[in-house]
XYZ file of C-alpha atoms in Angstrom:
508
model
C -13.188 13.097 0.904
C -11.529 10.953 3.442
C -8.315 9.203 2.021
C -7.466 5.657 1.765
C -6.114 3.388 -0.612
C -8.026 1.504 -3.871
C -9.413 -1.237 -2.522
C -6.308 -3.920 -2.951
C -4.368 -5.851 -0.553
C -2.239 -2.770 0.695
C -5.540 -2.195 2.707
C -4.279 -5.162 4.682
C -1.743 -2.977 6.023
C -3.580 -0.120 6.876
C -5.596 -2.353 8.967
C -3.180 -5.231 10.287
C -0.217 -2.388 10.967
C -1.878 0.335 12.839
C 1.798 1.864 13.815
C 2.292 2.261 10.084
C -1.593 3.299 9.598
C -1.491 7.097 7.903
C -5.258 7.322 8.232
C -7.217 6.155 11.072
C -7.569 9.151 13.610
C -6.222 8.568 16.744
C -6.300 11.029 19.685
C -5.265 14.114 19.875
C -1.949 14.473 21.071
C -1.249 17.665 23.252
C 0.126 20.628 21.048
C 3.762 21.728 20.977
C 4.420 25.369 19.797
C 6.134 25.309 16.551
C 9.844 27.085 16.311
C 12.031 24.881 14.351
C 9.684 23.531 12.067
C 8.852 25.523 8.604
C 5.797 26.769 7.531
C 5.142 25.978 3.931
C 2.588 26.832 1.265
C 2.289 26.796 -2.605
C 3.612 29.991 -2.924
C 6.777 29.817 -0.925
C 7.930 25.866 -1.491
C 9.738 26.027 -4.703
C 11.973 28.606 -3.243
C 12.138 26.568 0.217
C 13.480 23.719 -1.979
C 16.034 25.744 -4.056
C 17.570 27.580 -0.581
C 17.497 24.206 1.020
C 19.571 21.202 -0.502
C 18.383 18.820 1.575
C 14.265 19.355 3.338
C 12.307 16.960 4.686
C 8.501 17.775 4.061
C 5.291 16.198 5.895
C 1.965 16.817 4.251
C -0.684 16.697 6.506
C -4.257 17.639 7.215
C -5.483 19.402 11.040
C -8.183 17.016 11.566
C -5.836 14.007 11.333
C -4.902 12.330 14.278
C -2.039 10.653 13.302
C -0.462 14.044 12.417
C -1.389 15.641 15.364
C 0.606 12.632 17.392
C 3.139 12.943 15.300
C 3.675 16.926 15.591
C 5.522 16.914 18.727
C 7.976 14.503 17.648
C 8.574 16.215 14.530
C 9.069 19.778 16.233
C 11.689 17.692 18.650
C 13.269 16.388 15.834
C 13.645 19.445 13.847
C 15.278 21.217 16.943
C 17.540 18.250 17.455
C 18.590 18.424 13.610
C 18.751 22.761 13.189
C 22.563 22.396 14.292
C 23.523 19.471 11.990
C 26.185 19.683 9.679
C 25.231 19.367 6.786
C 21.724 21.060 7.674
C 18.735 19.035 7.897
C 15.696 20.791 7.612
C 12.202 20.161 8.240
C 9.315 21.530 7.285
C 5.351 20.913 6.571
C 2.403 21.716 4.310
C -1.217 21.989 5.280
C -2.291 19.864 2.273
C -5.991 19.715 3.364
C -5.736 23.464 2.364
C -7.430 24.399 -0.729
C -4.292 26.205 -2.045
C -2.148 23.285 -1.413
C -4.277 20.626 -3.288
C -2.509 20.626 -5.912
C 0.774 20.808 -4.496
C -0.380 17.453 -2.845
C -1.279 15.968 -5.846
C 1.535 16.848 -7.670
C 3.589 14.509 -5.112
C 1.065 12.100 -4.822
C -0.021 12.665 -1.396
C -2.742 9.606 -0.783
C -2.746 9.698 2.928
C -1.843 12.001 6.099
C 0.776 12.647 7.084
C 2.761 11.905 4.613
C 6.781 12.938 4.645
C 9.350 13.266 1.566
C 12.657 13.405 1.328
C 13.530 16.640 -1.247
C 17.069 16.845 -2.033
C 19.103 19.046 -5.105
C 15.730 21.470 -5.058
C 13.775 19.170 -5.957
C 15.527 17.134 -8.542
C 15.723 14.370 -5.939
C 12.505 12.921 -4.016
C 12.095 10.156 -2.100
C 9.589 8.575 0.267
C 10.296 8.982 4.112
C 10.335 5.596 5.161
C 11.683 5.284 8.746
C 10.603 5.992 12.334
C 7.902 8.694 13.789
C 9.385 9.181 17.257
C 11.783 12.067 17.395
C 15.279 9.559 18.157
C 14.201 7.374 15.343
C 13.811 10.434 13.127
C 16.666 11.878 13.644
C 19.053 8.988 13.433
C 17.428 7.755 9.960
C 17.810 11.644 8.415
C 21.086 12.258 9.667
C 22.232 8.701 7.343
C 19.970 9.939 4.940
C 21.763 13.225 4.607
C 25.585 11.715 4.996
C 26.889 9.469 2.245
C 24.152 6.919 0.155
C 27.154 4.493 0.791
C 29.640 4.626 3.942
C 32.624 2.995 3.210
C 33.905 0.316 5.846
C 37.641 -0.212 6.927
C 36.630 -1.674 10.303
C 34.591 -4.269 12.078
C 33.316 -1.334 14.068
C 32.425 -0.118 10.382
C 30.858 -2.943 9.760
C 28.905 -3.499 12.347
C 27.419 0.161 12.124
C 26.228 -0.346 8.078
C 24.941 -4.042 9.023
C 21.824 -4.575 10.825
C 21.373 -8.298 11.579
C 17.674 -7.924 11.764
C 17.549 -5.792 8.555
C 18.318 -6.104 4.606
C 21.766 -4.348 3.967
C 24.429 -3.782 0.647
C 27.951 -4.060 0.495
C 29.889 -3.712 -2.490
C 33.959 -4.989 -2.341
C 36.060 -3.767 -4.899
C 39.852 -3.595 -5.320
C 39.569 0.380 -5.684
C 37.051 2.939 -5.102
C 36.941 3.820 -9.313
C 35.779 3.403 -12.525
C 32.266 2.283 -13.922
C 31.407 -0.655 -11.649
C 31.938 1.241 -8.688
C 30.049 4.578 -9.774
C 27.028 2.695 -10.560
C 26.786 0.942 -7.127
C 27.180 4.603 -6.084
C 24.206 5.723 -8.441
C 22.390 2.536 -6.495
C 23.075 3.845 -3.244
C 21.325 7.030 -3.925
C 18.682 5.364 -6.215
C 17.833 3.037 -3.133
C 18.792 5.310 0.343
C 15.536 5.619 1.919
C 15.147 1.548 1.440
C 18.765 -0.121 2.842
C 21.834 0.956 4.341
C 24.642 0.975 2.011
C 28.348 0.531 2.344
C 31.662 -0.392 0.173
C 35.213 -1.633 1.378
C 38.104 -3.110 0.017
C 38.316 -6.135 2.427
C 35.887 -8.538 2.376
C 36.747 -9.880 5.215
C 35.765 -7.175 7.359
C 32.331 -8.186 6.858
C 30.232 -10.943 8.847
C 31.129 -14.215 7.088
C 33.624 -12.656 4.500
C 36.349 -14.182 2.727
C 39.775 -12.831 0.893
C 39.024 -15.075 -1.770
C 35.932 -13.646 -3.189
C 35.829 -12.653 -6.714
C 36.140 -8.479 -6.388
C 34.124 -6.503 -7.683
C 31.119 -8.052 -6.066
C 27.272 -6.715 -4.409
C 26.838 -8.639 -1.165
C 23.521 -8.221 -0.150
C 23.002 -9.292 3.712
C 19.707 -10.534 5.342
C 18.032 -12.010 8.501
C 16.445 -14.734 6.851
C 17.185 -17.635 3.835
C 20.451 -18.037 2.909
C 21.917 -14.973 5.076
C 23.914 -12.845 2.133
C 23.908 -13.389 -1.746
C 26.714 -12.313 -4.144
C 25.513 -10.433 -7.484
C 27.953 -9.146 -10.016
C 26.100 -7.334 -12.658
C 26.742 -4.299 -12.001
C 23.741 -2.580 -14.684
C 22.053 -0.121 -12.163
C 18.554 -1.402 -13.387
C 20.058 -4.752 -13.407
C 21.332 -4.337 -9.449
C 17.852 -3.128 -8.880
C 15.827 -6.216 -10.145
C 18.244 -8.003 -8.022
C 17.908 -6.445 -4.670
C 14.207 -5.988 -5.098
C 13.893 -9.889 -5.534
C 16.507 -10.894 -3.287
C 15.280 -9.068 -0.468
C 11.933 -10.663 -0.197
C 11.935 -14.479 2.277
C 11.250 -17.215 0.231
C 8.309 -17.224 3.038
C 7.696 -14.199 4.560
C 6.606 -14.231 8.059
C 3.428 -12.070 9.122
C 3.233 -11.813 13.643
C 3.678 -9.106 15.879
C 7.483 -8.907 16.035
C 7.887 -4.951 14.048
C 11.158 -6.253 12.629
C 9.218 -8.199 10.132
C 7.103 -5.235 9.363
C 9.297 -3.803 6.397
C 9.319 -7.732 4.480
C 5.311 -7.971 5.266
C 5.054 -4.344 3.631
C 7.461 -5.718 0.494
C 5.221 -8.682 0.428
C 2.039 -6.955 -0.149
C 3.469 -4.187 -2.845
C 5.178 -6.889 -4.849
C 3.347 -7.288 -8.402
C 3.503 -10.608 -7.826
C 0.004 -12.979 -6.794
C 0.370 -13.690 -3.199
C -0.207 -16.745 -1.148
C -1.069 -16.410 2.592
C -1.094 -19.440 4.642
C -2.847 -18.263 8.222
C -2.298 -20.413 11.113
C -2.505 -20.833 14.804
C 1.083 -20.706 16.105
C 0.520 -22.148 18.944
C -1.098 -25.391 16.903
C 0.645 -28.566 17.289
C 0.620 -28.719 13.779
C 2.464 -25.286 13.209
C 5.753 -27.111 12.174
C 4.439 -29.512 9.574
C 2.887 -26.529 7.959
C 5.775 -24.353 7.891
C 8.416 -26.829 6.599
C 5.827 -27.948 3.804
C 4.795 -24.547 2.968
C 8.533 -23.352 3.154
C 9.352 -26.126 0.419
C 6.128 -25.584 -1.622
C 7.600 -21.960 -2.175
C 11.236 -22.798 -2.685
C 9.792 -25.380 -5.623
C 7.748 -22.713 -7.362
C 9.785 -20.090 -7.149
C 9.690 -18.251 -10.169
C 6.437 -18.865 -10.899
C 5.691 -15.071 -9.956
C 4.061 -16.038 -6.605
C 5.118 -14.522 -3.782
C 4.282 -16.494 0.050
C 3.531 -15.159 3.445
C 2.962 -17.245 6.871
C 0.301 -15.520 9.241
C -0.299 -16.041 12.979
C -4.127 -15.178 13.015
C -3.282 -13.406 16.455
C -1.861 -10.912 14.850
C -3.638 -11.022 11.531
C -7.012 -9.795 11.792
C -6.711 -6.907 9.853
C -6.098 -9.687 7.418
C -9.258 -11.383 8.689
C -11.427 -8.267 8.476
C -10.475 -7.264 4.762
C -10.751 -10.667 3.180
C -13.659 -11.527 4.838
C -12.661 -15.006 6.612
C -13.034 -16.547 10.005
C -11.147 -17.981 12.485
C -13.211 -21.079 12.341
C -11.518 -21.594 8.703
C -7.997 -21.832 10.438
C -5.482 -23.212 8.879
C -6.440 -21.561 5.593
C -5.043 -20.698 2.377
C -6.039 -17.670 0.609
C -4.054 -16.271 -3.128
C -5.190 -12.690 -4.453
C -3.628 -12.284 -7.544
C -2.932 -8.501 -9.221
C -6.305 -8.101 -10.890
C -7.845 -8.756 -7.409
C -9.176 -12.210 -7.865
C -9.273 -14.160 -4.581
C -8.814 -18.334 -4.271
C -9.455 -19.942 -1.045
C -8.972 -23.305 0.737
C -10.173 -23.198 4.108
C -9.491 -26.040 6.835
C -6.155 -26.667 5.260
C -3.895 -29.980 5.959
C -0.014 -29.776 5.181
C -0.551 -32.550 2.427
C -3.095 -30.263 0.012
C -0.889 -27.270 0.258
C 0.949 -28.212 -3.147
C -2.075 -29.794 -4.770
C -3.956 -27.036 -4.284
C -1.378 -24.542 -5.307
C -1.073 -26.387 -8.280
C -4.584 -26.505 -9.424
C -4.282 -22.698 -8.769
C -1.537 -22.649 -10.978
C -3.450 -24.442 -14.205
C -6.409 -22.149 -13.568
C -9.112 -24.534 -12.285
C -9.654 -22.916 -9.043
C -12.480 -21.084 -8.505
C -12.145 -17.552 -7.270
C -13.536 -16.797 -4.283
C -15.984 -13.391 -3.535
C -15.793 -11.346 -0.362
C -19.772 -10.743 0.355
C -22.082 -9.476 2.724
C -25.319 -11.916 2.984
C -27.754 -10.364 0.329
C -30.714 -8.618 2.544
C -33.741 -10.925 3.215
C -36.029 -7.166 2.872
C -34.817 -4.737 0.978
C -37.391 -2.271 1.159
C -35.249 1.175 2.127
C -35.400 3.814 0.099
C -31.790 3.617 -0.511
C -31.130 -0.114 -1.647
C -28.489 -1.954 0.017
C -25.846 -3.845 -2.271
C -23.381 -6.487 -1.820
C -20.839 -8.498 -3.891
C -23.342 -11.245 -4.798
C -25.861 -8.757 -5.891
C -24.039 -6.034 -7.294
C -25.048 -7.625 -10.959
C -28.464 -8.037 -10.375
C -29.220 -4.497 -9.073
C -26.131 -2.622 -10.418
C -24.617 -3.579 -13.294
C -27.223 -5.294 -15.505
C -30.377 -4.037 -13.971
C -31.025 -1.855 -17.366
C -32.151 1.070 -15.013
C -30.424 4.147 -14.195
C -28.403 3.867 -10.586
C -26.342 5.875 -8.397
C -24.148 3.911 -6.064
C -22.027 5.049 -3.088
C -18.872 3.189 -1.709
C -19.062 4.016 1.782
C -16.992 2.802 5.083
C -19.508 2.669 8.222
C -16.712 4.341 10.144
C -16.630 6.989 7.633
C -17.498 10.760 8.981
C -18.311 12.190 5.544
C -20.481 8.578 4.375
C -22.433 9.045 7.765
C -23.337 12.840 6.752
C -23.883 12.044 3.111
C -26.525 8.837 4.788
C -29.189 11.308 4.989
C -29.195 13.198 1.840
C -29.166 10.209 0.284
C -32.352 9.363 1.748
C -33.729 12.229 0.921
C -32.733 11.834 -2.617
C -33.951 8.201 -2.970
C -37.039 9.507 -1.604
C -37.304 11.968 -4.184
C -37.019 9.617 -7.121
C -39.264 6.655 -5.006
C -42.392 6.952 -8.464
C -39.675 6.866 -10.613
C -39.064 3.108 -11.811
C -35.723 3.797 -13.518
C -34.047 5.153 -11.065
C -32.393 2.988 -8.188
C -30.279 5.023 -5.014
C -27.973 2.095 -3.733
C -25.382 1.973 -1.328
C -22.438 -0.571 -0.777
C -20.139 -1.354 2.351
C -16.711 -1.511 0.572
C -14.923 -2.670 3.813
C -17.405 -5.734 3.958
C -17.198 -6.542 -0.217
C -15.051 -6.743 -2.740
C -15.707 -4.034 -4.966
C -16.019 -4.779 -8.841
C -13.512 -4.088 -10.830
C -15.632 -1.639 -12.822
C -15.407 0.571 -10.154
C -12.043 2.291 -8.748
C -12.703 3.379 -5.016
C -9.994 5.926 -3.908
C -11.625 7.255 -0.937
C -14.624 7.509 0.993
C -17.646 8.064 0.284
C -17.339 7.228 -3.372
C -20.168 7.690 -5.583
C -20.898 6.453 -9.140
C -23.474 6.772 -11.412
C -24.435 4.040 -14.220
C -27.289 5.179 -16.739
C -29.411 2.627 -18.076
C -27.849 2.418 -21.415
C -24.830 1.202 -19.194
C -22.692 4.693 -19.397
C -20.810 5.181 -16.253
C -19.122 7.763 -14.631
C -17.886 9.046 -11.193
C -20.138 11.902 -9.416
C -17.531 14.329 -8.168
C -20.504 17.186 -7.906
C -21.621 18.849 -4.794
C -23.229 17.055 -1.716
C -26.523 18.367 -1.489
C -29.373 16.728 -2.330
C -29.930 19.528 -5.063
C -27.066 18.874 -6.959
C -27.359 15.189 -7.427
C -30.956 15.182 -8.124
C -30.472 17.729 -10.909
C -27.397 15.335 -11.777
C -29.193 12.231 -12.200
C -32.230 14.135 -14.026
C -29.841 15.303 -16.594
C -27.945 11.997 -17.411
C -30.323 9.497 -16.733
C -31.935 7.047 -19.661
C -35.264 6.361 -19.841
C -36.134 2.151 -20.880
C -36.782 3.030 -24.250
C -33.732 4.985 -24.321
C -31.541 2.371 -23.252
C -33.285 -0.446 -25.505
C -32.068 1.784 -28.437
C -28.553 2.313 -27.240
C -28.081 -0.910 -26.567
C -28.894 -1.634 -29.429
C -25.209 -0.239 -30.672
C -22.690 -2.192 -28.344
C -19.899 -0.575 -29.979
C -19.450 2.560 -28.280
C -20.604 0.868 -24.697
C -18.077 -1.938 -24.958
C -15.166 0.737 -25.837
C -16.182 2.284 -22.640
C -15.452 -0.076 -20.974
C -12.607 -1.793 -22.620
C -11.087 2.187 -21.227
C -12.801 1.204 -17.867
């Protein structure tokens, strides 16, 4: 099954970001004989991570295109790192391979390629998170394998922990000991792959330092807001919380500059509801908006909302997944972490606050992503979209198999026919409906969990659902649907018992 995300808002990413896309296939790359780069497989990679304390692996799969572009790189990067002191290795797992599936899953590989940081054999793992051209690699693993913190006792020092255009921690103290300082330590390593790190013992080394700060101290520097912020709890878990909500803009800008990528990315994964304002930029307009909007979110901070400004130039990934158009520019759309949507297109700077508030006492109405619902619907597979997913799906009383499909999908465009045939085979049979839905083009109901595509489900009549995971042949999911399927009567006597349907899905 092809990979992608659950249908959420991290989908906006996949589509808005395409140099941070693991899945789309792009094309093929030419092929650079591996020498430097290991070979791995279940039965060799716990002993790969025991003999090596520090191994980088990427989990990919041959057919994806992404991996193939990034296999030269990697191969240049691994020769470039073989003579580094201390060794860097890398290496790579064919996780499309049926004895590496569960090696994959057991890291939660969602997506090709995807590379972790092992360190200690194992004891140790962390996402890679930094560049997939063979400089960019190797600079970003040779920090990762120095020091989680490099301590400063120079301007030059300075300047080479602190990126002006990136999020980085300093802690001062008056001596490199005791509890305080070992936890920012245990920080440091808990938080490597995320921010640079570095300590000193003279604040004024650093860009807008002081002798007169209160030592010990975390300084956390960043391109945006109020430039640094001093924290002095020095709780690991504590420091954590801290950094994690510090390091997010008060507004966080969405265009086409890649510096802002990592704060977009932070934006979407926060647990937080999000509000996205989309704009033209080049509107004359653009500045009212921004100072409102920027105040809006400074007032309701707290409030577990987290905002985002969007150029719709380079937002259409954006677009695409939420189902909007350019002709409701400016808009304002919230998604909030149960997936409800709110939107207020054709926006003016004064409703901004209004309308956030009524979104904040809950008398907004939450807006549905949709397809049109067909005119004809005659098929023999039935088409389904968010507005009619109740009518034919979920409260139909009959017995229906639905796929989640993605028209660009390889596997949903060979699974098309079968399903034909299937719905075909079933056409004199009045409780059973074959139904298909475009998951790019609706919001999926929160009954359903789509992890990948196709995705099929099957709901009996008596409203008992489950995921088909059997074989794609026509065979197998007729004999499938024959053998759980309800008949009316059946499912006007189970219904007749809510207790065990509603605990199903209470676990749903």
């Amino acid at each position: 099954m092809a990979s992608v995300s659950r249908v959420s808002i991290s989908i906006v990413l996949f589509l808005a970001l395409s140099s941070i896309s693991s899945f789309a296939v792009a094309d093929e790359a030419p092929e650079v004989p591996a020498e430097h780069v290991l070979t791995l497989e279940a039965s060799n990679f716990d002993d790969a991570l025991a003999k090596h304390p520090f191994i980088v692996v990427e989990f990919y799969a041959p057919w994806c295109g992404h991996c193939k572009n990034l296999a030269p790189e990697y191969e240049k990067a691994a020769s470039a790192l073989s003579t580094h002191d201390p060794p860097v290795v890398l290496a790579k797992v064919d996780a499309n391979d049926d004895v590496n599936k569960e090696l994959a899953t057991k890291y939660e590989v969602r997506g090709f390629p995807t590379l972790k940081i092992f360190r200690n054999g194992g004891k140790s793992i962390q996402d890679y998170k930094g560049p997939r051209d063979a400089d960019g690699i190797v600079e970003y693993l040779k920090k990762q394998a120095g020091p989680a913190s490099a301590e400063i006792k120079s301007k030059e020092d300075a300047a080479s922990v602190l990126d002006e255009k990136k999020v980085s921690i300093v802690g001062i103290f008056s001596e490199f000991s005791g509890e305080k300082f070992e936890n920012f330590i245990a920080l440091a390593e808990k938080l490597r792959s995320d921010y640079d790190f570095g300590h000193t013992l003279d604040a004024t080394l650093l860009p807008r330092g002081e002798a007169t700060v209160k030592l010990p101290v975390v300084r956390l520097f960043k391109p945006f807001d109020e430039l640094f912020v001093d924290f002095q709890d020095f709780d690991v878990d504590t420091m954590v919380k801290f950094i994690e909500e510090a390091s997010i803009p008060t507004v966080t800008l969405f265009n086409k500059d890649p510096s802002n990528h990592p704060f977009v990315m932070k934006f979407f994964n926060s647990p937080n509801a999000k509000a996205m304002l989309f704009l033209n930029f080049s509107s004359e307009s653009i500045e009212s908006f921004k100072s409102t909007y920027h105040d809006v979110a400074k007032d309701l901070k707290g409030k577990n909302i987290s905002f985002l400004i969007g150029d719709v130039e380079a937002t259409q990934g954006a677009f695409q997944y939420f189902g909007l158009k350019e002709s409701h520019v400016p808009l304002i759309i919230i998604q909030t972490a149960d997936d409800q949507k709110y939107l207020k297109p054709n926006l003016e700077p004064r409703q901004i606050a209004t309308w956030l508030d009524e979104f904040l006492a809950g008398s907004l109405k939450p807006f549905k992503k949709s397809e049109p619902i067909p005119e004809t619907n005659d098929e023999p597979v039935k088409v389904v979209v968010s507005d009619s997913v109740d009518d034919l799906v979920l409260k139909s009383g009959k017995n229906v198999l639905l796929e989640f499909y993605a028209p660009w999908c390889g596997h949903c465009q060979k699974l098309a026919p079968i399903l034909d045939e299937v719905a075909v085979s079933f056409a004199n049979d009045a409780d059973v409906i074959i139904a298909k839905m475009d998951a790019t083009a609706n919001d999926v109901p929160n009954d359903f969990t789509v992890q990948g595509y196709p995705t099929l489900y099957f709901l009996s009549a008596s409203g008992k659902l489950e995921q088909y995971e059997g074989d794609r042949t026509k065979e197998a999911i007729i004999e499938f649907i024959q053998k759980n399927k309800d008949t009316t009567g059946q499912a006007s006597s189970l219904k007749e018992e809510p207790t065990e349907q509603e605990t199903l899905k209470d676990e749903l």
